[in-house]
Amino acid sequence: MRYVLPRLFRDPTAALVEFGERSQGQVVKLNFGSFRPYLVTNPVHVQQVLGDRSGNYVRSGEGLFWRPIRRLFGDGILGEGQIWSESRRILQPWFTARRVEALMDGMAMTIADAVAELDEPALAGRPVDIGAEQARIVCRAIMRALFADRITVAEALRIMEAQDAIATSVIPRVLLPFVPLSVPMPGDRAFRRAVRRIDEVLVPIIRAARSTAAHGDDIISTLWQARTDDGRQIDEQQVRNDTVAMVAVTTETTINVLTWLWPHLERSPEVASRLQEEIERVVGEGMVTAAHLPQLRYTRMVLDELIRLYPVAWLAPRQATAADVLGGVRIEAGATVLVSPLITQRMATYWERPEVFDPDRFTPERIRGRHRYAYFPFGGGPHQCLGMHLFYLEAQLIVANLVRRFRFRPRRPELPSVQLAAALRARERVELDLRPVSR
Ligand code: HEM
């Protein structure tokens, strides 16, 4: 314990992967004094927890790891039980393959316009903070496509700023989840202030949307139009919780993941040139459109590899409702069970040279040769990510637009280090020099 905690703060990814490697795929009980969760890394056992036996392993609102985050999102799509299942039923139609594909023509135009604004710093020779630029691009695309501009880009960016404050202020509670909420911890005050700032932006928008929701085609209108399983309109608190959750998951995830792409391309020139070659060949002289996306296969493999190394939802904590046996180990009722795509996807037990950035791991043949749960960046079972399809298509559009228009050079040669907050994110900013591609 004394040995583990400082390491967990200093280099949490290495410390966690080492836990995994030491367990060699066995279910192990970690020892944090009074808190002793089980760590599950073997794909066979991960499938049991998230999929086959998901009824017994719940994302309990009382579970220690969930508690800090619940103070932001409350009950709803990121919770469990009756309210979660209603929210999931209400929101799911937005994320079917057909619905998402229908959004892509509009998104392609919004993203092309937002990327074109980088011409100015590129021509002036000014470096850009690519995280901030991706935030601007993603917010513009998502607020239009999913929120029909009920939330402006400026408002979305204010929410993102508060989300940033939350992501860092929550770290002590995520890493020391057994400290009771009644014991003050560093970050608590900043956390509460940030939640208030999000509500100050979103609650008036949610209230104003109520009167026009009947005719609206956006996520907030969908929530107001919805009925609970027993026929009531869902209450303002649930509309608020689900709106806050949907704004967070549609922005932070894509923005954070893509930040790592550019430093990796700099270090892997062969990957960078295959990516450029594919995008130039498929897109040609015109604009990137929805029709190009199925042909951008290597781009998709690059994204697959990126979320192998950087699965933003890095930890899926579950609570056992009844006693069980997993991989020969007895799990008592009420125990916390941790599954983590970050750990399993970086373990040498399941991946050859896991530290190497290699998109060729995702050729169809190599995917077929792996256990389904050796790779689970989007989780699995009843809580499987709703946004998977949207993520791939949106990220392909952003990457294809950026790569067609510019060449990138990071100011610092190192990869940014990983910060494990509620979501996984880059600790340092990534500054890039952009050079327009001459045609
Ligand atoms: C467009 C972006 C995204 C949207 C709209 C989205 C949406 C969601 C939603 C609504 C859930 C909750 C599902 C439920 O509990 O029923 C969820 C869960 C999840 N998402 Fe996403 N997501 C997005 C991007 C991502 C990305 C990029 C990743 C990872 C690389 C990711 C990984 C996950 C995981 C692992 C879960 C499951 C958590 C658990 O089992 O407790 N999501 N997502």
mmCIF file of C-alpha atoms in Angstrom, residues 57-331:
data_model
loop_
_atom_site.group_PDB
_atom_site.id
_atom_site.type_symbol
_atom_site.label_atom_id
_atom_site.label_comp_id
_atom_site.label_asym_id
_atom_site.label_seq_id
_atom_site.Cartn_x
_atom_site.Cartn_y
_atom_site.Cartn_z
ATOM 1 C CA TYR A 57 -22.154 -6.924 -11.658
ATOM 2 C CA VAL A 58 -23.919 -3.596 -11.554
ATOM 3 C CA ARG A 59 -22.750 -0.036 -11.970
ATOM 4 C CA SER A 60 -24.086 0.683 -8.540
ATOM 5 C CA GLY A 61 -24.749 4.274 -7.515
ATOM 6 C CA GLU A 62 -23.294 3.407 -4.135
ATOM 7 C CA GLY A 63 -20.178 1.790 -5.571
ATOM 8 C CA LEU A 64 -17.098 3.619 -4.399
ATOM 9 C CA PHE A 65 -15.648 4.486 -7.787
ATOM 10 C CA TRP A 66 -18.939 5.709 -9.121
ATOM 11 C CA ARG A 67 -19.755 8.018 -6.237
ATOM 12 C CA PRO A 68 -17.521 10.993 -7.145
ATOM 13 C CA ILE A 69 -18.833 11.109 -10.712
ATOM 14 C CA ARG A 70 -22.417 10.680 -9.647
ATOM 15 C CA ARG A 71 -22.235 14.081 -7.928
ATOM 16 C CA LEU A 72 -22.105 15.554 -11.454
ATOM 17 C CA PHE A 73 -24.371 13.315 -13.507
ATOM 18 C CA GLY A 74 -26.941 12.141 -10.938
ATOM 19 C CA ASP A 75 -29.358 9.382 -11.960
ATOM 20 C CA GLY A 76 -29.854 8.841 -15.664
ATOM 21 C CA ILE A 77 -27.989 7.415 -18.639
ATOM 22 C CA LEU A 78 -24.705 7.134 -16.735
ATOM 23 C CA GLY A 79 -26.379 5.421 -13.755
ATOM 24 C CA GLU A 80 -28.037 2.042 -13.237
ATOM 25 C CA GLY A 81 -31.445 0.502 -12.580
ATOM 26 C CA GLN A 82 -34.888 1.732 -13.661
ATOM 27 C CA ILE A 83 -33.958 5.354 -14.413
ATOM 28 C CA TRP A 84 -30.884 4.303 -16.412
ATOM 29 C CA SER A 85 -32.908 1.847 -18.481
ATOM 30 C CA GLU A 86 -35.500 4.541 -19.279
ATOM 31 C CA SER A 87 -32.800 7.011 -20.288
ATOM 32 C CA ARG A 88 -31.116 4.385 -22.439
ATOM 33 C CA ARG A 89 -34.395 3.538 -24.207
ATOM 34 C CA ILE A 90 -35.078 7.257 -24.824
ATOM 35 C CA LEU A 91 -31.600 8.132 -26.118
ATOM 36 C CA GLN A 92 -30.778 4.982 -28.071
ATOM 37 C CA PRO A 93 -32.656 5.979 -31.271
ATOM 38 C CA TRP A 94 -30.188 8.851 -31.733
ATOM 39 C CA PHE A 95 -27.315 6.419 -32.094
ATOM 40 C CA THR A 96 -28.489 3.723 -34.492
ATOM 41 C CA ALA A 97 -26.221 3.272 -37.527
ATOM 42 C CA ARG A 98 -28.876 4.777 -39.829
ATOM 43 C CA ARG A 99 -29.497 7.825 -37.699
ATOM 44 C CA VAL A 100 -25.790 8.520 -37.234
ATOM 45 C CA GLU A 101 -25.062 8.058 -40.939
ATOM 46 C CA ALA A 102 -27.846 10.507 -41.741
ATOM 47 C CA LEU A 103 -26.068 13.135 -39.622
ATOM 48 C CA MET A 104 -22.795 12.822 -41.512
ATOM 49 C CA ASP A 105 -23.404 15.089 -44.525
ATOM 50 C CA GLY A 106 -24.200 18.001 -42.230
ATOM 51 C CA MET A 107 -21.304 17.152 -39.962
ATOM 52 C CA ALA A 108 -18.900 16.927 -42.903
ATOM 53 C CA MET A 109 -19.707 20.525 -43.845
ATOM 54 C CA THR A 110 -19.509 21.894 -40.312
ATOM 55 C CA ILE A 111 -16.183 20.153 -39.711
ATOM 56 C CA ALA A 112 -14.700 21.332 -43.039
ATOM 57 C CA ASP A 113 -15.614 24.950 -42.167
ATOM 58 C CA ALA A 114 -14.217 24.665 -38.655
ATOM 59 C CA VAL A 115 -10.948 23.103 -39.904
ATOM 60 C CA ALA A 116 -10.567 25.821 -42.577
ATOM 61 C CA GLU A 117 -10.237 28.378 -39.773
ATOM 62 C CA LEU A 118 -6.802 26.909 -39.057
ATOM 63 C CA ASP A 119 -5.519 28.369 -42.351
ATOM 64 C CA GLU A 120 -4.919 31.656 -40.596
ATOM 65 C CA PRO A 121 -2.496 30.468 -37.864
ATOM 66 C CA ALA A 122 -0.897 28.084 -40.382
ATOM 67 C CA LEU A 123 -0.163 30.894 -42.849
ATOM 68 C CA ALA A 124 1.000 33.205 -40.068
ATOM 69 C CA GLY A 125 3.371 30.481 -38.821
ATOM 70 C CA ARG A 126 1.704 30.489 -35.389
ATOM 71 C CA PRO A 127 1.571 27.184 -33.460
ATOM 72 C CA VAL A 128 -1.849 25.946 -32.317
ATOM 73 C CA ASP A 129 -2.943 24.182 -29.150
ATOM 74 C CA ILE A 130 -4.517 21.211 -30.918
ATOM 75 C CA GLY A 131 -6.620 20.195 -27.897
ATOM 76 C CA ALA A 132 -8.287 23.619 -27.888
ATOM 77 C CA GLU A 133 -8.781 23.529 -31.676
ATOM 78 C CA GLN A 134 -10.300 20.047 -31.524
ATOM 79 C CA ALA A 135 -12.630 21.291 -28.767
ATOM 80 C CA ARG A 136 -13.800 24.093 -31.058
ATOM 81 C CA ILE A 137 -14.280 21.723 -34.021
ATOM 82 C CA VAL A 138 -16.084 19.005 -32.024
ATOM 83 C CA CYS A 139 -18.325 21.469 -30.178
ATOM 84 C CA ARG A 140 -19.386 23.091 -33.412
ATOM 85 C CA ALA A 141 -20.171 19.755 -35.066
ATOM 86 C CA ILE A 142 -21.944 18.186 -32.083
ATOM 87 C CA MET A 143 -23.939 21.214 -30.941
ATOM 88 C CA ARG A 144 -25.382 21.500 -34.432
ATOM 89 C CA ALA A 145 -25.964 17.802 -35.155
ATOM 90 C CA LEU A 146 -27.274 16.634 -31.765
ATOM 91 C CA PHE A 147 -28.456 19.790 -30.018
ATOM 92 C CA ALA A 148 -29.761 21.803 -33.032
ATOM 93 C CA ASP A 149 -27.694 24.778 -31.789
ATOM 94 C CA ARG A 150 -29.829 25.117 -28.647
ATOM 95 C CA ILE A 151 -26.412 25.175 -26.974
ATOM 96 C CA THR A 152 -24.110 27.669 -28.720
ATOM 97 C CA VAL A 153 -20.435 26.901 -29.311
ATOM 98 C CA ALA A 154 -19.478 29.595 -26.766
ATOM 99 C CA GLU A 155 -21.741 27.966 -24.172
ATOM 100 C CA ALA A 156 -20.396 24.524 -25.004
ATOM 101 C CA LEU A 157 -16.834 25.783 -24.570
ATOM 102 C CA ARG A 158 -17.763 27.241 -21.176
ATOM 103 C CA ILE A 159 -19.154 23.838 -20.195
ATOM 104 C CA MET A 160 -15.941 22.211 -21.430
ATOM 105 C CA GLU A 161 -13.884 24.545 -19.273
ATOM 106 C CA ALA A 162 -15.919 23.493 -16.242
ATOM 107 C CA GLN A 163 -15.570 19.831 -17.312
ATOM 108 C CA ASP A 164 -11.800 20.367 -17.371
ATOM 109 C CA ALA A 165 -11.922 21.693 -13.820
ATOM 110 C CA ILE A 166 -14.002 18.666 -12.825
ATOM 111 C CA ALA A 167 -11.655 16.223 -14.517
ATOM 112 C CA THR A 168 -8.707 17.436 -12.467
ATOM 113 C CA SER A 169 -10.465 18.232 -9.206
ATOM 114 C CA VAL A 170 -11.976 14.738 -9.039
ATOM 115 C CA ILE A 171 -8.625 12.906 -9.311
ATOM 116 C CA PRO A 172 -7.990 12.549 -5.555
ATOM 117 C CA ARG A 173 -11.443 11.005 -5.136
ATOM 118 C CA VAL A 174 -11.046 8.655 -8.103
ATOM 119 C CA LEU A 175 -7.653 7.457 -6.851
ATOM 120 C CA LEU A 176 -8.719 7.258 -3.189
ATOM 121 C CA PRO A 177 -12.348 6.212 -3.607
ATOM 122 C CA PHE A 178 -12.631 4.752 -0.118
ATOM 123 C CA VAL A 179 -12.399 8.183 1.579
ATOM 124 C CA PRO A 180 -15.984 9.048 2.653
ATOM 125 C CA LEU A 181 -17.605 12.042 0.955
ATOM 126 C CA SER A 182 -18.080 13.575 4.400
ATOM 127 C CA VAL A 183 -14.280 13.909 4.724
ATOM 128 C CA PRO A 184 -13.180 17.023 2.794
ATOM 129 C CA MET A 185 -10.514 16.411 0.169
ATOM 130 C CA PRO A 186 -8.465 18.662 -2.095
ATOM 131 C CA GLY A 187 -10.477 19.483 -5.169
ATOM 132 C CA ASP A 188 -13.925 19.250 -3.562
ATOM 133 C CA ARG A 189 -14.595 22.979 -3.628
ATOM 134 C CA ALA A 190 -13.398 23.367 -7.233
ATOM 135 C CA PHE A 191 -15.563 20.382 -8.170
ATOM 136 C CA ARG A 192 -18.731 21.921 -6.668
ATOM 137 C CA ARG A 193 -18.006 25.292 -8.278
ATOM 138 C CA ALA A 194 -17.605 23.641 -11.686
ATOM 139 C CA VAL A 195 -20.885 21.696 -11.346
ATOM 140 C CA ARG A 196 -22.618 25.005 -10.523
ATOM 141 C CA ARG A 197 -21.092 26.632 -13.611
ATOM 142 C CA ILE A 198 -22.383 23.806 -15.833
ATOM 143 C CA ASP A 199 -25.866 24.138 -14.343
ATOM 144 C CA GLU A 200 -25.812 27.911 -14.789
ATOM 145 C CA VAL A 201 -25.320 27.396 -18.513
ATOM 146 C CA LEU A 202 -27.491 24.346 -19.101
ATOM 147 C CA VAL A 203 -30.485 24.637 -16.790
ATOM 148 C CA PRO A 204 -31.871 27.854 -18.411
ATOM 149 C CA ILE A 205 -31.427 26.247 -21.861
ATOM 150 C CA ILE A 206 -33.249 23.108 -20.714
ATOM 151 C CA ARG A 207 -36.130 25.148 -19.229
ATOM 152 C CA ALA A 208 -36.446 27.326 -22.335
ATOM 153 C CA ALA A 209 -36.495 24.221 -24.557
ATOM 154 C CA ARG A 210 -39.488 22.761 -22.744
ATOM 155 C CA SER A 211 -42.107 24.938 -24.481
ATOM 156 C CA THR A 212 -40.784 24.252 -28.018
ATOM 157 C CA ALA A 213 -39.741 20.644 -27.446
ATOM 158 C CA ALA A 214 -42.809 19.149 -29.142
ATOM 159 C CA HIS A 215 -41.501 20.328 -32.538
ATOM 160 C CA GLY A 216 -37.800 19.918 -31.841
ATOM 161 C CA ASP A 217 -35.450 17.319 -33.277
ATOM 162 C CA ASP A 218 -32.533 17.432 -30.874
ATOM 163 C CA ILE A 219 -31.474 15.601 -27.726
ATOM 164 C CA ILE A 220 -33.040 18.037 -25.240
ATOM 165 C CA SER A 221 -36.376 17.962 -27.126
ATOM 166 C CA THR A 222 -36.217 14.162 -27.260
ATOM 167 C CA LEU A 223 -35.823 14.063 -23.476
ATOM 168 C CA TRP A 224 -38.781 16.413 -22.929
ATOM 169 C CA GLN A 225 -40.952 14.484 -25.396
ATOM 170 C CA ALA A 226 -40.170 11.168 -23.734
ATOM 171 C CA ARG A 227 -42.439 9.265 -21.402
ATOM 172 C CA THR A 228 -41.349 7.030 -18.533
ATOM 173 C CA ASP A 229 -42.280 3.342 -18.515
ATOM 174 C CA ASP A 230 -45.446 4.278 -16.582
ATOM 175 C CA GLY A 231 -46.435 7.103 -18.958
ATOM 176 C CA ARG A 232 -45.218 10.231 -17.148
ATOM 177 C CA GLN A 233 -43.120 12.997 -18.700
ATOM 178 C CA ILE A 234 -39.618 12.670 -17.272
ATOM 179 C CA ASP A 235 -38.858 15.337 -14.682
ATOM 180 C CA GLU A 236 -36.558 18.312 -15.074
ATOM 181 C CA GLN A 237 -33.870 16.700 -12.928
ATOM 182 C CA GLN A 238 -33.603 13.712 -15.258
ATOM 183 C CA VAL A 239 -33.602 15.950 -18.351
ATOM 184 C CA ARG A 240 -30.808 17.934 -16.679
ATOM 185 C CA ASN A 241 -28.822 14.815 -15.725
ATOM 186 C CA ASP A 242 -29.048 13.306 -19.188
ATOM 187 C CA THR A 243 -28.267 16.583 -20.948
ATOM 188 C CA VAL A 244 -25.175 17.128 -18.778
ATOM 189 C CA ALA A 245 -24.098 13.524 -19.435
ATOM 190 C CA MET A 246 -24.662 13.729 -23.180
ATOM 191 C CA VAL A 247 -22.769 17.008 -23.529
ATOM 192 C CA ALA A 248 -19.856 15.478 -21.617
ATOM 193 C CA VAL A 249 -19.667 12.172 -23.481
ATOM 194 C CA THR A 250 -20.052 13.708 -26.928
ATOM 195 C CA THR A 251 -17.266 16.242 -26.428
ATOM 196 C CA GLU A 252 -14.545 15.169 -23.982
ATOM 197 C CA THR A 253 -14.146 11.693 -25.417
ATOM 198 C CA THR A 254 -13.379 12.533 -29.041
ATOM 199 C CA ILE A 255 -11.342 15.620 -28.164
ATOM 200 C CA ASN A 256 -9.129 13.792 -25.689
ATOM 201 C CA VAL A 257 -8.490 10.744 -27.842
ATOM 202 C CA LEU A 258 -7.456 12.725 -30.920
ATOM 203 C CA THR A 259 -4.906 14.778 -28.977
ATOM 204 C CA TRP A 260 -2.586 11.747 -28.922
ATOM 205 C CA LEU A 261 -2.777 11.165 -32.646
ATOM 206 C CA TRP A 262 -0.392 13.929 -33.713
ATOM 207 C CA PRO A 263 2.560 13.073 -31.451
ATOM 208 C CA HIS A 264 2.180 9.403 -32.475
ATOM 209 C CA LEU A 265 2.199 10.285 -36.176
ATOM 210 C CA GLU A 266 5.382 12.282 -35.627
ATOM 211 C CA ARG A 267 7.020 9.204 -34.095
ATOM 212 C CA SER A 268 5.710 6.765 -36.696
ATOM 213 C CA PRO A 269 6.433 8.343 -40.109
ATOM 214 C CA GLU A 270 5.397 5.158 -41.908
ATOM 215 C CA VAL A 271 1.932 5.278 -40.305
ATOM 216 C CA ALA A 272 1.688 9.008 -41.082
ATOM 217 C CA SER A 273 2.483 8.522 -44.759
ATOM 218 C CA ARG A 274 0.044 5.613 -45.165
ATOM 219 C CA LEU A 275 -2.643 7.740 -43.543
ATOM 220 C CA GLN A 276 -1.912 10.706 -45.821
ATOM 221 C CA GLU A 277 -1.782 8.476 -48.869
ATOM 222 C CA GLU A 278 -5.160 6.907 -48.100
ATOM 223 C CA ILE A 279 -6.878 10.213 -47.417
ATOM 224 C CA GLU A 280 -5.489 11.839 -50.563
ATOM 225 C CA ARG A 281 -6.382 8.837 -52.719
ATOM 226 C CA VAL A 282 -9.925 8.469 -51.387
ATOM 227 C CA VAL A 283 -10.882 12.129 -51.103
ATOM 228 C CA GLY A 284 -8.999 13.561 -54.103
ATOM 229 C CA GLU A 285 -9.404 17.280 -54.792
ATOM 230 C CA GLY A 286 -12.894 17.883 -53.414
ATOM 231 C CA MET A 287 -14.310 18.034 -49.956
ATOM 232 C CA VAL A 288 -14.464 15.092 -47.492
ATOM 233 C CA THR A 289 -18.020 13.721 -47.604
ATOM 234 C CA ALA A 290 -19.972 11.019 -45.801
ATOM 235 C CA ALA A 291 -19.593 8.796 -48.888
ATOM 236 C CA HIS A 292 -15.809 8.644 -48.401
ATOM 237 C CA LEU A 293 -15.961 7.288 -44.863
ATOM 238 C CA PRO A 294 -16.395 3.553 -45.572
ATOM 239 C CA GLN A 295 -13.315 3.704 -47.815
ATOM 240 C CA LEU A 296 -11.090 5.279 -45.160
ATOM 241 C CA ARG A 297 -10.120 1.860 -43.783
ATOM 242 C CA TYR A 298 -6.594 2.628 -42.659
ATOM 243 C CA THR A 299 -7.817 5.823 -40.962
ATOM 244 C CA ARG A 300 -10.254 3.650 -39.035
ATOM 245 C CA MET A 301 -7.414 1.270 -38.038
ATOM 246 C CA VAL A 302 -5.375 4.235 -36.785
ATOM 247 C CA LEU A 303 -8.344 5.244 -34.609
ATOM 248 C CA ASP A 304 -8.707 1.663 -33.353
ATOM 249 C CA GLU A 305 -5.066 1.655 -32.294
ATOM 250 C CA LEU A 306 -5.384 5.074 -30.695
ATOM 251 C CA ILE A 307 -8.213 3.904 -28.429
ATOM 252 C CA ARG A 308 -6.344 0.689 -27.626
ATOM 253 C CA LEU A 309 -3.649 2.825 -26.003
ATOM 254 C CA TYR A 310 -5.960 5.609 -24.838
ATOM 255 C CA PRO A 311 -9.399 4.233 -23.996
ATOM 256 C CA VAL A 312 -10.961 7.396 -22.547
ATOM 257 C CA ALA A 313 -13.404 5.463 -20.334
ATOM 258 C CA TRP A 314 -10.448 3.654 -18.807
ATOM 259 C CA LEU A 315 -12.164 2.020 -15.844
ATOM 260 C CA ALA A 316 -15.490 0.217 -15.527
ATOM 261 C CA PRO A 317 -16.080 -0.432 -11.827
ATOM 262 C CA ARG A 318 -18.847 -2.857 -10.921
ATOM 263 C CA GLN A 319 -20.351 -4.095 -7.680
ATOM 264 C CA ALA A 320 -21.256 -7.773 -7.172
ATOM 265 C CA THR A 321 -24.858 -8.029 -5.966
ATOM 266 C CA ALA A 322 -24.515 -11.730 -5.033
ATOM 267 C CA ALA A 323 -21.509 -13.933 -4.309
ATOM 268 C CA ASP A 324 -19.927 -15.480 -7.403
ATOM 269 C CA VAL A 325 -16.855 -17.363 -8.556
ATOM 270 C CA LEU A 326 -14.731 -15.712 -11.261
ATOM 271 C CA GLY A 327 -11.770 -17.591 -12.696
ATOM 272 C CA GLY A 328 -11.781 -19.853 -9.645
ATOM 273 C CA VAL A 329 -11.732 -16.913 -7.213
ATOM 274 C CA ARG A 330 -14.619 -16.374 -4.829
ATOM 275 C CA ILE A 331 -16.142 -12.899 -5.054
#
